[in-house]
mmCIF file of C-alpha atoms in Angstrom:
data_model
loop_
_atom_site.group_PDB
_atom_site.id
_atom_site.type_symbol
_atom_site.label_atom_id
_atom_site.label_comp_id
_atom_site.label_asym_id
_atom_site.label_seq_id
_atom_site.Cartn_x
_atom_site.Cartn_y
_atom_site.Cartn_z
ATOM 1 C CA MET K 131 -167.853 -85.106 -5.203
ATOM 2 C CA SER K 132 -164.653 -86.838 -6.303
ATOM 3 C CA ARG K 133 -162.937 -85.295 -9.299
ATOM 4 C CA PRO K 134 -162.773 -87.551 -12.389
ATOM 5 C CA GLN K 135 -159.435 -88.914 -13.545
ATOM 6 C CA LYS K 136 -157.982 -87.307 -16.662
ATOM 7 C CA HIS K 137 -157.201 -89.639 -19.565
ATOM 8 C CA THR K 138 -155.122 -88.737 -22.608
ATOM 9 C CA ILE K 139 -154.205 -90.689 -25.749
ATOM 10 C CA GLN K 140 -151.837 -89.193 -28.308
ATOM 11 C CA THR K 141 -152.048 -90.589 -31.834
ATOM 12 C CA PRO K 142 -150.025 -89.453 -34.856
ATOM 13 C CA GLN K 143 -153.064 -87.568 -36.153
ATOM 14 C CA ILE K 144 -154.868 -86.278 -33.068
ATOM 15 C CA LYS K 145 -154.848 -86.075 -29.274
ATOM 16 C CA TYR K 146 -157.763 -87.441 -27.225
ATOM 17 C CA ASN K 147 -158.543 -85.941 -23.824
ATOM 18 C CA TYR K 148 -161.398 -87.723 -22.088
ATOM 19 C CA LEU K 149 -163.231 -88.252 -18.804
ATOM 20 C CA LEU K 150 -165.291 -91.267 -17.686
ATOM 21 C CA PHE K 151 -168.560 -90.960 -15.748
ATOM 22 C CA ASP K 152 -170.611 -93.808 -14.245
ATOM 23 C CA SER K 153 -173.941 -92.012 -14.633
ATOM 24 C CA VAL K 154 -175.719 -88.981 -16.034
ATOM 25 C CA PHE K 155 -176.032 -87.680 -12.463
ATOM 26 C CA ALA K 156 -172.265 -87.818 -11.923
ATOM 27 C CA PHE K 157 -171.701 -85.947 -15.176
ATOM 28 C CA ASN K 158 -174.224 -83.230 -14.275
ATOM 29 C CA ASP K 159 -172.613 -82.760 -10.854
ATOM 30 C CA PHE K 160 -169.181 -82.433 -12.473
ATOM 31 C CA VAL K 161 -170.443 -79.856 -14.982
ATOM 32 C CA ASP K 162 -172.044 -77.695 -12.301
ATOM 33 C CA GLU K 163 -168.941 -77.794 -10.118
ATOM 34 C CA GLU K 164 -166.461 -77.156 -12.934
ATOM 35 C CA THR K 165 -168.379 -74.180 -14.356
ATOM 36 C CA SER K 166 -167.932 -72.463 -10.994
ATOM 37 C CA LEU K 167 -164.161 -72.745 -11.567
ATOM 38 C CA LEU K 168 -163.922 -71.478 -15.159
ATOM 39 C CA SER K 169 -160.904 -69.590 -16.409
ATOM 40 C CA LYS K 170 -161.427 -66.035 -17.638
ATOM 41 C CA GLY K 171 -161.471 -67.160 -21.279
ATOM 42 C CA ASN K 172 -163.907 -70.036 -20.729
ATOM 43 C CA SER K 173 -166.126 -67.870 -18.516
ATOM 44 C CA ALA K 174 -166.422 -65.399 -21.391
ATOM 45 C CA ARG K 175 -167.309 -68.248 -23.774
ATOM 46 C CA TRP K 176 -170.016 -69.543 -21.450
ATOM 47 C CA ASN K 177 -171.505 -66.078 -20.943
ATOM 48 C CA HIS K 178 -171.629 -65.716 -24.726
ATOM 49 C CA VAL K 179 -173.544 -69.022 -24.950
ATOM 50 C CA LYS K 180 -176.055 -67.895 -22.325
ATOM 51 C CA ASN K 181 -176.641 -64.550 -24.027
ATOM 52 C CA GLY K 182 -177.113 -66.298 -27.375
ATOM 53 C CA THR K 183 -179.563 -68.718 -25.769
ATOM 54 C CA LYS K 184 -181.699 -65.866 -24.428
ATOM 55 C CA ILE K 185 -181.876 -64.352 -27.906
ATOM 56 C CA GLN K 186 -182.840 -67.700 -29.447
ATOM 57 C CA LEU K 187 -185.605 -68.265 -26.904
ATOM 58 C CA ARG K 188 -187.110 -64.837 -27.527
ATOM 59 C CA LYS K 189 -187.407 -65.789 -31.210
ATOM 60 C CA GLY K 190 -189.404 -68.928 -30.364
ATOM 61 C CA THR K 191 -186.909 -71.139 -32.202
ATOM 62 C CA ASP K 192 -187.298 -74.901 -32.760
ATOM 63 C CA TRP K 193 -183.551 -75.327 -32.243
ATOM 64 C CA TYR K 194 -184.271 -76.769 -28.787
ATOM 65 C CA GLY K 195 -187.016 -79.069 -30.062
ATOM 66 C CA THR K 196 -190.737 -78.632 -29.611
ATOM 67 C CA PRO K 197 -192.333 -77.187 -27.655
ATOM 68 C CA SER K 198 -189.753 -74.435 -27.316
ATOM 69 C CA PRO K 199 -188.593 -73.757 -23.720
ATOM 70 C CA LYS K 200 -189.743 -70.456 -22.241
ATOM 71 C CA SER K 201 -186.664 -69.394 -20.292
ATOM 72 C CA ILE K 202 -182.998 -70.063 -19.657
ATOM 73 C CA ASP K 203 -183.903 -71.146 -16.105
ATOM 74 C CA GLU K 204 -186.034 -73.906 -17.623
ATOM 75 C CA LEU K 205 -183.024 -75.123 -19.613
ATOM 76 C CA GLU K 206 -180.738 -74.910 -16.590
ATOM 77 C CA ALA K 207 -183.066 -77.132 -14.561
ATOM 78 C CA HIS K 208 -183.719 -79.578 -17.396
ATOM 79 C CA ARG K 209 -182.981 -83.107 -16.121
ATOM 80 C CA THR K 210 -185.849 -85.153 -17.574
ATOM 81 C CA PHE K 211 -186.602 -85.914 -21.186
ATOM 82 C CA LEU K 212 -189.860 -84.117 -21.950
ATOM 83 C CA GLY K 213 -190.417 -85.270 -25.513
ATOM 84 C CA MET K 214 -192.246 -88.545 -24.787
ATOM 85 C CA SER K 215 -195.258 -87.355 -26.787
ATOM 86 C CA LEU K 216 -192.951 -86.954 -29.771
ATOM 87 C CA VAL K 217 -191.420 -90.361 -29.045
ATOM 88 C CA GLU K 218 -194.891 -91.915 -29.155
ATOM 89 C CA SER K 219 -195.279 -90.709 -32.735
ATOM 90 C CA ILE K 220 -191.734 -91.476 -33.911
ATOM 91 C CA GLN K 221 -191.105 -94.810 -32.167
ATOM 92 C CA PRO K 222 -193.770 -96.790 -34.095
ATOM 93 C CA LYS K 223 -192.249 -95.483 -37.333
ATOM 94 C CA ILE K 224 -188.783 -96.556 -36.177
ATOM 95 C CA LYS K 225 -190.149 -100.015 -35.291
ATOM 96 C CA LYS K 226 -191.871 -100.311 -38.655
ATOM 97 C CA SER K 227 -188.762 -99.229 -40.544
ATOM 98 C CA LEU K 228 -186.618 -101.631 -38.537
ATOM 99 C CA ALA K 229 -189.021 -104.563 -38.926
ATOM 100 C CA THR K 230 -187.658 -105.724 -42.295
ATOM 101 C CA TYR K 231 -184.053 -105.523 -41.098
ATOM 102 C CA LEU K 232 -184.734 -107.220 -37.793
ATOM 103 C CA GLU K 233 -186.735 -110.039 -39.373
ATOM 104 C CA HIS K 234 -183.805 -110.817 -41.673
ATOM 105 C CA LEU K 235 -181.317 -110.502 -38.822
ATOM 106 C CA GLU K 236 -183.416 -112.717 -36.550
ATOM 107 C CA ASN K 237 -183.669 -115.455 -39.170
ATOM 108 C CA ASN K 238 -180.128 -115.323 -40.530
ATOM 109 C CA VAL K 239 -177.785 -113.529 -38.135
ATOM 110 C CA LEU K 240 -178.912 -113.483 -34.496
ATOM 111 C CA PRO K 241 -181.854 -115.877 -34.000
ATOM 112 C CA LYS K 242 -183.818 -115.390 -30.827
ATOM 113 C CA PRO K 243 -183.061 -118.165 -28.296
ATOM 114 C CA LYS K 244 -185.705 -120.902 -28.190
ATOM 115 C CA ILE K 245 -186.385 -123.302 -25.337
ATOM 116 C CA ALA K 246 -185.397 -126.901 -26.103
ATOM 117 C CA TYR K 247 -185.416 -130.006 -23.888
ATOM 118 C CA ASN K 248 -183.051 -132.902 -23.310
ATOM 119 C CA ASP K 249 -182.710 -136.003 -21.121
ATOM 120 C CA ARG K 250 -179.031 -135.519 -20.270
ATOM 121 C CA GLY K 251 -179.419 -133.250 -17.277
ATOM 122 C CA LEU K 252 -178.308 -130.151 -19.207
ATOM 123 C CA GLY K 253 -180.144 -127.030 -18.058
ATOM 124 C CA ILE K 254 -182.989 -126.694 -15.573
ATOM 125 C CA PHE K 255 -185.392 -129.471 -14.602
ATOM 126 C CA SER K 256 -188.880 -128.634 -15.910
ATOM 127 C CA PHE K 257 -191.499 -129.941 -13.493
ATOM 128 C CA GLU K 258 -194.309 -128.701 -15.743
ATOM 129 C CA ARG K 259 -192.989 -130.747 -18.644
ATOM 130 C CA ALA K 260 -192.575 -133.827 -16.460
ATOM 131 C CA THR K 261 -196.190 -133.601 -15.260
ATOM 132 C CA MET K 262 -197.468 -133.824 -18.838
ATOM 133 C CA ALA K 263 -197.290 -137.637 -18.702
ATOM 134 C CA LEU K 264 -197.196 -138.707 -15.072
ATOM 135 C CA TYR K 265 -198.383 -142.170 -14.184
ATOM 136 C CA LYS K 266 -198.495 -144.365 -11.101
ATOM 137 C CA LYS K 267 -196.374 -147.458 -10.937
ATOM 138 C CA PHE K 268 -197.110 -150.256 -8.480
ATOM 139 C CA PRO K 269 -193.997 -152.489 -8.342
ATOM 140 C CA LEU K 270 -194.860 -156.140 -7.659
ATOM 141 C CA ASN K 271 -192.142 -158.380 -6.216
ATOM 142 C CA THR K 272 -192.980 -162.105 -6.295
ATOM 143 C CA GLN K 273 -189.567 -163.543 -5.454
ATOM 144 C CA THR K 274 -190.815 -164.983 -2.174
ATOM 145 C CA PRO K 275 -194.198 -165.224 -0.443
ATOM 146 C CA ILE K 276 -193.134 -162.480 1.986
ATOM 147 C CA HIS K 277 -192.111 -160.110 -0.881
ATOM 148 C CA THR K 278 -195.427 -160.844 -2.601
ATOM 149 C CA ALA K 279 -197.381 -160.084 0.576
ATOM 150 C CA VAL K 280 -195.501 -156.785 1.096
ATOM 151 C CA SER K 281 -196.127 -155.751 -2.518
ATOM 152 C CA GLN K 282 -199.830 -156.526 -2.187
ATOM 153 C CA MET K 283 -200.007 -154.591 1.074
ATOM 154 C CA ASN K 284 -198.351 -151.542 -0.565
ATOM 155 C CA ILE K 285 -200.930 -151.669 -3.334
ATOM 156 C CA GLU K 286 -203.724 -151.750 -0.755
ATOM 157 C CA LEU K 287 -202.127 -148.810 1.101
ATOM 158 C CA ARG K 288 -201.580 -147.031 -2.255
ATOM 159 C CA ASN K 289 -197.830 -146.782 -1.620
ATOM 160 C CA HIS K 290 -196.826 -146.291 -5.232
ATOM 161 C CA GLN K 291 -194.132 -144.692 -7.301
ATOM 162 C CA ILE K 292 -194.972 -141.715 -9.527
ATOM 163 C CA GLN K 293 -193.092 -141.703 -12.833
ATOM 164 C CA THR K 294 -193.309 -139.872 -16.143
ATOM 165 C CA SER K 295 -193.107 -141.169 -19.683
ATOM 166 C CA VAL K 296 -191.503 -137.885 -20.814
ATOM 167 C CA LYS K 297 -187.759 -138.282 -20.892
ATOM 168 C CA ASN K 298 -186.667 -134.829 -22.132
ATOM 169 C CA VAL K 299 -187.387 -132.829 -19.001
ATOM 170 C CA TYR K 300 -184.317 -130.534 -18.807
ATOM 171 C CA ALA K 301 -184.842 -127.115 -20.404
ATOM 172 C CA TYR K 302 -182.104 -125.037 -22.056
ATOM 173 C CA PHE K 303 -181.853 -122.235 -24.625
ATOM 174 C CA GLN K 304 -180.923 -122.929 -28.219
ATOM 175 C CA ASN K 305 -179.147 -120.215 -30.233
ATOM 176 C CA LYS K 306 -177.991 -118.439 -27.105
ATOM 177 C CA GLN K 307 -174.740 -116.537 -27.493
ATOM 178 C CA SER K 308 -172.197 -118.198 -25.241
ATOM 179 C CA SER K 309 -168.716 -117.383 -26.524
ATOM 180 C CA TYR K 310 -169.293 -113.636 -26.859
ATOM 181 C CA PRO K 311 -172.401 -112.762 -24.840
ATOM 182 C CA SER K 312 -172.096 -108.982 -24.498
ATOM 183 C CA MET K 313 -171.933 -105.757 -26.440
ATOM 184 C CA GLN K 314 -170.733 -102.277 -25.519
ATOM 185 C CA LEU K 315 -172.612 -99.574 -27.397
ATOM 186 C CA TYR K 316 -171.505 -95.966 -27.793
ATOM 187 C CA ILE K 317 -173.654 -93.069 -29.029
ATOM 188 C CA MET K 318 -172.207 -89.795 -30.266
ATOM 189 C CA SER K 319 -174.643 -87.264 -28.867
ATOM 190 C CA GLY K 320 -175.619 -83.852 -30.129
ATOM 191 C CA ALA K 321 -175.353 -82.211 -33.508
ATOM 192 C CA ASN K 322 -173.841 -79.309 -35.344
ATOM 193 C CA ALA K 323 -175.778 -76.050 -35.579
ATOM 194 C CA ASP K 324 -177.608 -76.713 -38.865
ATOM 195 C CA VAL K 325 -179.540 -79.749 -37.508
ATOM 196 C CA LYS K 326 -183.106 -79.163 -36.325
ATOM 197 C CA GLY K 327 -183.883 -79.977 -32.718
ATOM 198 C CA ASN K 328 -186.301 -82.880 -33.184
ATOM 199 C CA GLU K 329 -183.944 -84.602 -35.642
ATOM 200 C CA LEU K 330 -181.673 -85.492 -32.733
ATOM 201 C CA LEU K 331 -184.216 -88.046 -31.485
ATOM 202 C CA TYR K 332 -183.662 -90.776 -34.053
ATOM 203 C CA VAL K 333 -180.326 -92.065 -32.798
ATOM 204 C CA GLY K 334 -181.507 -92.503 -29.209
ATOM 205 C CA LEU K 335 -184.711 -94.279 -30.204
ATOM 206 C CA ALA K 336 -182.859 -96.576 -32.610
ATOM 207 C CA CYS K 337 -180.403 -97.460 -29.838
ATOM 208 C CA ALA K 338 -183.274 -98.318 -27.476
ATOM 209 C CA GLU K 339 -184.739 -100.694 -30.073
ATOM 210 C CA LEU K 340 -181.348 -102.318 -30.618
ATOM 211 C CA VAL K 341 -180.842 -102.886 -26.874
ATOM 212 C CA GLU K 342 -184.220 -104.645 -26.636
ATOM 213 C CA PHE K 343 -183.473 -106.770 -29.723
ATOM 214 C CA LEU K 344 -180.106 -107.918 -28.360
ATOM 215 C CA GLU K 345 -181.159 -108.609 -24.788
ATOM 216 C CA LEU K 346 -184.060 -110.795 -25.960
ATOM 217 C CA ARG K 347 -181.314 -112.924 -27.506
ATOM 218 C CA GLY K 348 -179.360 -113.280 -24.277
ATOM 219 C CA ILE K 349 -176.762 -110.627 -25.146
ATOM 220 C CA ALA K 350 -175.990 -108.259 -22.269
ATOM 221 C CA VAL K 351 -175.610 -104.659 -23.404
ATOM 222 C CA GLU K 352 -173.791 -101.691 -21.904
ATOM 223 C CA VAL K 353 -174.638 -98.230 -23.271
ATOM 224 C CA ASN K 354 -172.334 -95.222 -23.148
ATOM 225 C CA VAL K 355 -172.973 -91.734 -24.497
ATOM 226 C CA MET K 356 -170.119 -89.590 -25.811
ATOM 227 C CA LEU K 357 -170.351 -85.815 -25.539
ATOM 228 C CA GLY K 358 -167.438 -83.919 -26.971
ATOM 229 C CA THR K 359 -165.901 -81.413 -29.331
ATOM 230 C CA SER K 360 -162.779 -81.081 -31.443
ATOM 231 C CA PHE K 361 -160.438 -78.188 -32.200
ATOM 232 C CA ASP K 362 -156.694 -77.635 -32.630
ATOM 233 C CA ASN K 363 -156.140 -81.345 -33.457
ATOM 234 C CA GLN K 364 -157.592 -82.360 -30.096
ATOM 235 C CA VAL K 365 -160.784 -84.185 -29.189
ATOM 236 C CA ASN K 366 -162.162 -83.401 -25.737
ATOM 237 C CA MET K 367 -164.720 -85.970 -24.669
ATOM 238 C CA ALA K 368 -166.900 -87.127 -21.794
ATOM 239 C CA GLN K 369 -167.948 -90.788 -21.856
ATOM 240 C CA ILE K 370 -171.102 -91.212 -19.764
ATOM 241 C CA ARG K 371 -172.469 -94.649 -18.935
ATOM 242 C CA VAL K 372 -176.271 -94.743 -19.074
ATOM 243 C CA LYS K 373 -176.721 -98.519 -18.770
ATOM 244 C CA ARG K 374 -174.617 -101.215 -17.143
ATOM 245 C CA PHE K 375 -174.703 -104.762 -18.490
ATOM 246 C CA GLN K 376 -176.946 -105.995 -15.668
ATOM 247 C CA ASP K 377 -179.362 -103.041 -15.649
ATOM 248 C CA ARG K 378 -182.608 -102.485 -17.476
ATOM 249 C CA LEU K 379 -182.445 -99.620 -19.953
ATOM 250 C CA ASP K 380 -183.734 -96.306 -18.562
ATOM 251 C CA LYS K 381 -185.055 -94.828 -21.804
ATOM 252 C CA ASN K 382 -185.513 -91.419 -20.173
ATOM 253 C CA GLN K 383 -181.820 -91.156 -19.263
ATOM 254 C CA LEU K 384 -180.735 -92.467 -22.667
ATOM 255 C CA LEU K 385 -182.866 -89.973 -24.589
ATOM 256 C CA LEU K 386 -181.992 -87.103 -22.265
ATOM 257 C CA ILE K 387 -178.236 -87.376 -22.653
ATOM 258 C CA SER K 388 -178.053 -88.645 -26.247
ATOM 259 C CA SER K 389 -180.944 -87.075 -28.118
ATOM 260 C CA ASP K 390 -182.607 -84.266 -26.188
ATOM 261 C CA PRO K 391 -181.986 -80.922 -27.959
ATOM 262 C CA ARG K 392 -182.966 -78.997 -24.824
ATOM 263 C CA TYR K 393 -180.273 -80.790 -22.887
ATOM 264 C CA PHE K 394 -177.527 -80.841 -25.494
ATOM 265 C CA ARG K 395 -177.905 -77.257 -26.665
ATOM 266 C CA TYR K 396 -177.645 -75.807 -23.205
ATOM 267 C CA ARG K 397 -176.333 -78.143 -20.520
ATOM 268 C CA GLY K 398 -174.447 -80.090 -23.159
ATOM 269 C CA PHE K 399 -172.721 -76.885 -24.264
ATOM 270 C CA LYS K 400 -172.044 -76.142 -20.606
ATOM 271 C CA GLY K 401 -170.486 -79.607 -20.385
ATOM 272 C CA LEU K 402 -168.204 -78.935 -23.363
ATOM 273 C CA VAL K 403 -166.929 -75.760 -21.709
ATOM 274 C CA ALA K 404 -166.420 -77.618 -18.408
ATOM 275 C CA ILE K 405 -164.502 -80.511 -20.033
ATOM 276 C CA CYS K 406 -162.115 -78.169 -21.839
ATOM 277 C CA ASN K 407 -161.623 -76.090 -18.704
ATOM 278 C CA TYR K 408 -160.790 -79.248 -16.707
ATOM 279 C CA PHE K 409 -157.980 -80.032 -19.164
ATOM 280 C CA GLY K 410 -156.657 -76.456 -18.987
ATOM 281 C CA LEU K 411 -157.868 -75.558 -22.500
ATOM 282 C CA THR K 412 -159.833 -72.536 -23.690
ATOM 283 C CA ILE K 413 -162.729 -73.603 -25.885
ATOM 284 C CA PRO K 414 -163.105 -71.647 -29.171
ATOM 285 C CA SER K 415 -165.903 -69.113 -29.611
ATOM 286 C CA GLY K 416 -167.945 -71.583 -31.686
ATOM 287 C CA LEU K 417 -167.354 -74.352 -29.092
ATOM 288 C CA GLY K 418 -165.432 -76.407 -31.663
ATOM 289 C CA ARG K 419 -167.200 -78.917 -33.881
ATOM 290 C CA ILE K 420 -168.331 -82.526 -34.145
ATOM 291 C CA THR K 421 -166.609 -84.230 -37.067
ATOM 292 C CA ASN K 422 -168.261 -87.015 -39.087
ATOM 293 C CA SER K 423 -166.284 -89.900 -37.587
ATOM 294 C CA MET K 424 -165.348 -88.453 -34.199
ATOM 295 C CA GLY K 425 -167.222 -91.116 -32.228
ATOM 296 C CA ASN K 426 -165.832 -94.044 -34.206
ATOM 297 C CA SER K 427 -162.291 -92.689 -34.013
ATOM 298 C CA PHE K 428 -162.542 -92.159 -30.261
ATOM 299 C CA VAL K 429 -163.875 -95.669 -29.557
ATOM 300 C CA LYS K 430 -161.313 -97.226 -31.900
ATOM 301 C CA ASN K 431 -158.573 -95.732 -29.725
ATOM 302 C CA THR K 432 -160.165 -96.515 -26.353
ATOM 303 C CA ASN K 433 -162.132 -99.768 -26.784
ATOM 304 C CA ARG K 434 -161.730 -101.768 -29.990
ATOM 305 C CA ASN K 435 -164.606 -104.067 -28.961
ATOM 306 C CA GLY K 436 -167.110 -101.196 -28.836
ATOM 307 C CA PHE K 437 -169.818 -100.506 -31.414
ATOM 308 C CA VAL K 438 -170.697 -96.934 -32.292
ATOM 309 C CA PHE K 439 -173.796 -95.007 -33.272
ATOM 310 C CA GLU K 440 -172.511 -91.949 -35.045
ATOM 311 C CA GLN K 441 -174.942 -89.079 -35.420
ATOM 312 C CA SER K 442 -178.092 -90.083 -37.312
ATOM 313 C CA TYR K 443 -180.561 -87.346 -38.133
ATOM 314 C CA SER K 444 -183.113 -89.295 -40.154
ATOM 315 C CA MET K 445 -185.149 -92.478 -39.873
ATOM 316 C CA ASP K 446 -183.279 -94.202 -42.695
ATOM 317 C CA SER K 447 -179.795 -93.459 -41.387
ATOM 318 C CA ALA K 448 -180.705 -94.633 -37.858
ATOM 319 C CA VAL K 449 -182.142 -97.894 -39.203
ATOM 320 C CA LYS K 450 -179.058 -98.543 -41.322
ATOM 321 C CA GLU K 451 -176.827 -97.988 -38.289
ATOM 322 C CA VAL K 452 -178.779 -100.584 -36.292
ATOM 323 C CA SER K 453 -178.405 -103.130 -39.074
ATOM 324 C CA GLN K 454 -174.705 -102.435 -39.514
ATOM 325 C CA ILE K 455 -173.965 -102.688 -35.793
ATOM 326 C CA ILE K 456 -175.642 -106.106 -35.587
ATOM 327 C CA LEU K 457 -173.767 -107.390 -38.629
ATOM 328 C CA ASN K 458 -170.456 -106.071 -37.272
ATOM 329 C CA TYR K 459 -171.178 -107.739 -33.937
ATOM 330 C CA LYS K 460 -171.903 -111.069 -35.618
ATOM 331 C CA ASN K 461 -168.708 -110.891 -37.667
ATOM 332 C CA GLN K 462 -166.625 -110.028 -34.613
ATOM 333 C CA SER K 463 -168.179 -112.767 -32.485
ATOM 334 C CA GLN K 464 -167.457 -115.344 -35.203
ATOM 335 C CA LYS K 465 -163.858 -114.161 -35.424
ATOM 336 C CA ASN K 466 -163.434 -114.462 -31.657
ATOM 337 C CA GLY K 467 -165.372 -117.741 -31.442
#
């Protein structure tokens, strides 16, 4: 595989080291390759993580979500989000909690596009609409006896013109975003050690609902997941694209990389070690930490047009983030419009 390009931004307060990946698969391949090249210090850190994981699993912890994995081999091979049964119970609650916000936003901020019709040729010709009032027209020309005879013959032969009394036959979308028709979303994945495994799910599910809400309104959405850590005034980050503008959202990939405690608390940790090793750094024994605004600060320095889900570990906080992102988008689109 090709090695990712290293990116670095130095600000007065902090240094950002980051790598860009086009897919979850590319990121996983990088992690597996880089952990075979670990320095002595990072190799010791990773061995410590593996030993700690074995101890946790023997205790039957819920730190990796439920049900608890049975072995470290199961975590190593984990590539598919397995918590869909949990999603089925949480997602309706997310939808219900979001309903009030989204109803207000639909009516007052981002109305869903509606089909309208015009007679000016704007949009797509609607044959179905035209057929609503079709009628036959038999033109009769009486200028001369010959013209009259021809007209009468055409009537006998049923050579007629078909016309419609409906004039507005061109369909177009009202309320469709045209001046700023896209959004780039970023999710800060993972959590610090005191967060229970299943609480990681809310941010990924809220993001999935937001993507559906926006794309029904003609707004193309790109989704990126950030996985990183900070220490010694440096942020070390991987930015992993899980949805391109033109793609349908793969909810499995989104939840796996952003919200799956099995993934983050084993392969995600492995990824943190690999990222730091790639930049020639030795990760601390606690693998660094995720600060409260790390995702927002990173995106602010790399893409000012991006919108960020910071970590949300409850229904209420995830819903509020959805609402705030939509309002921020509307304000920015009006400013740029």
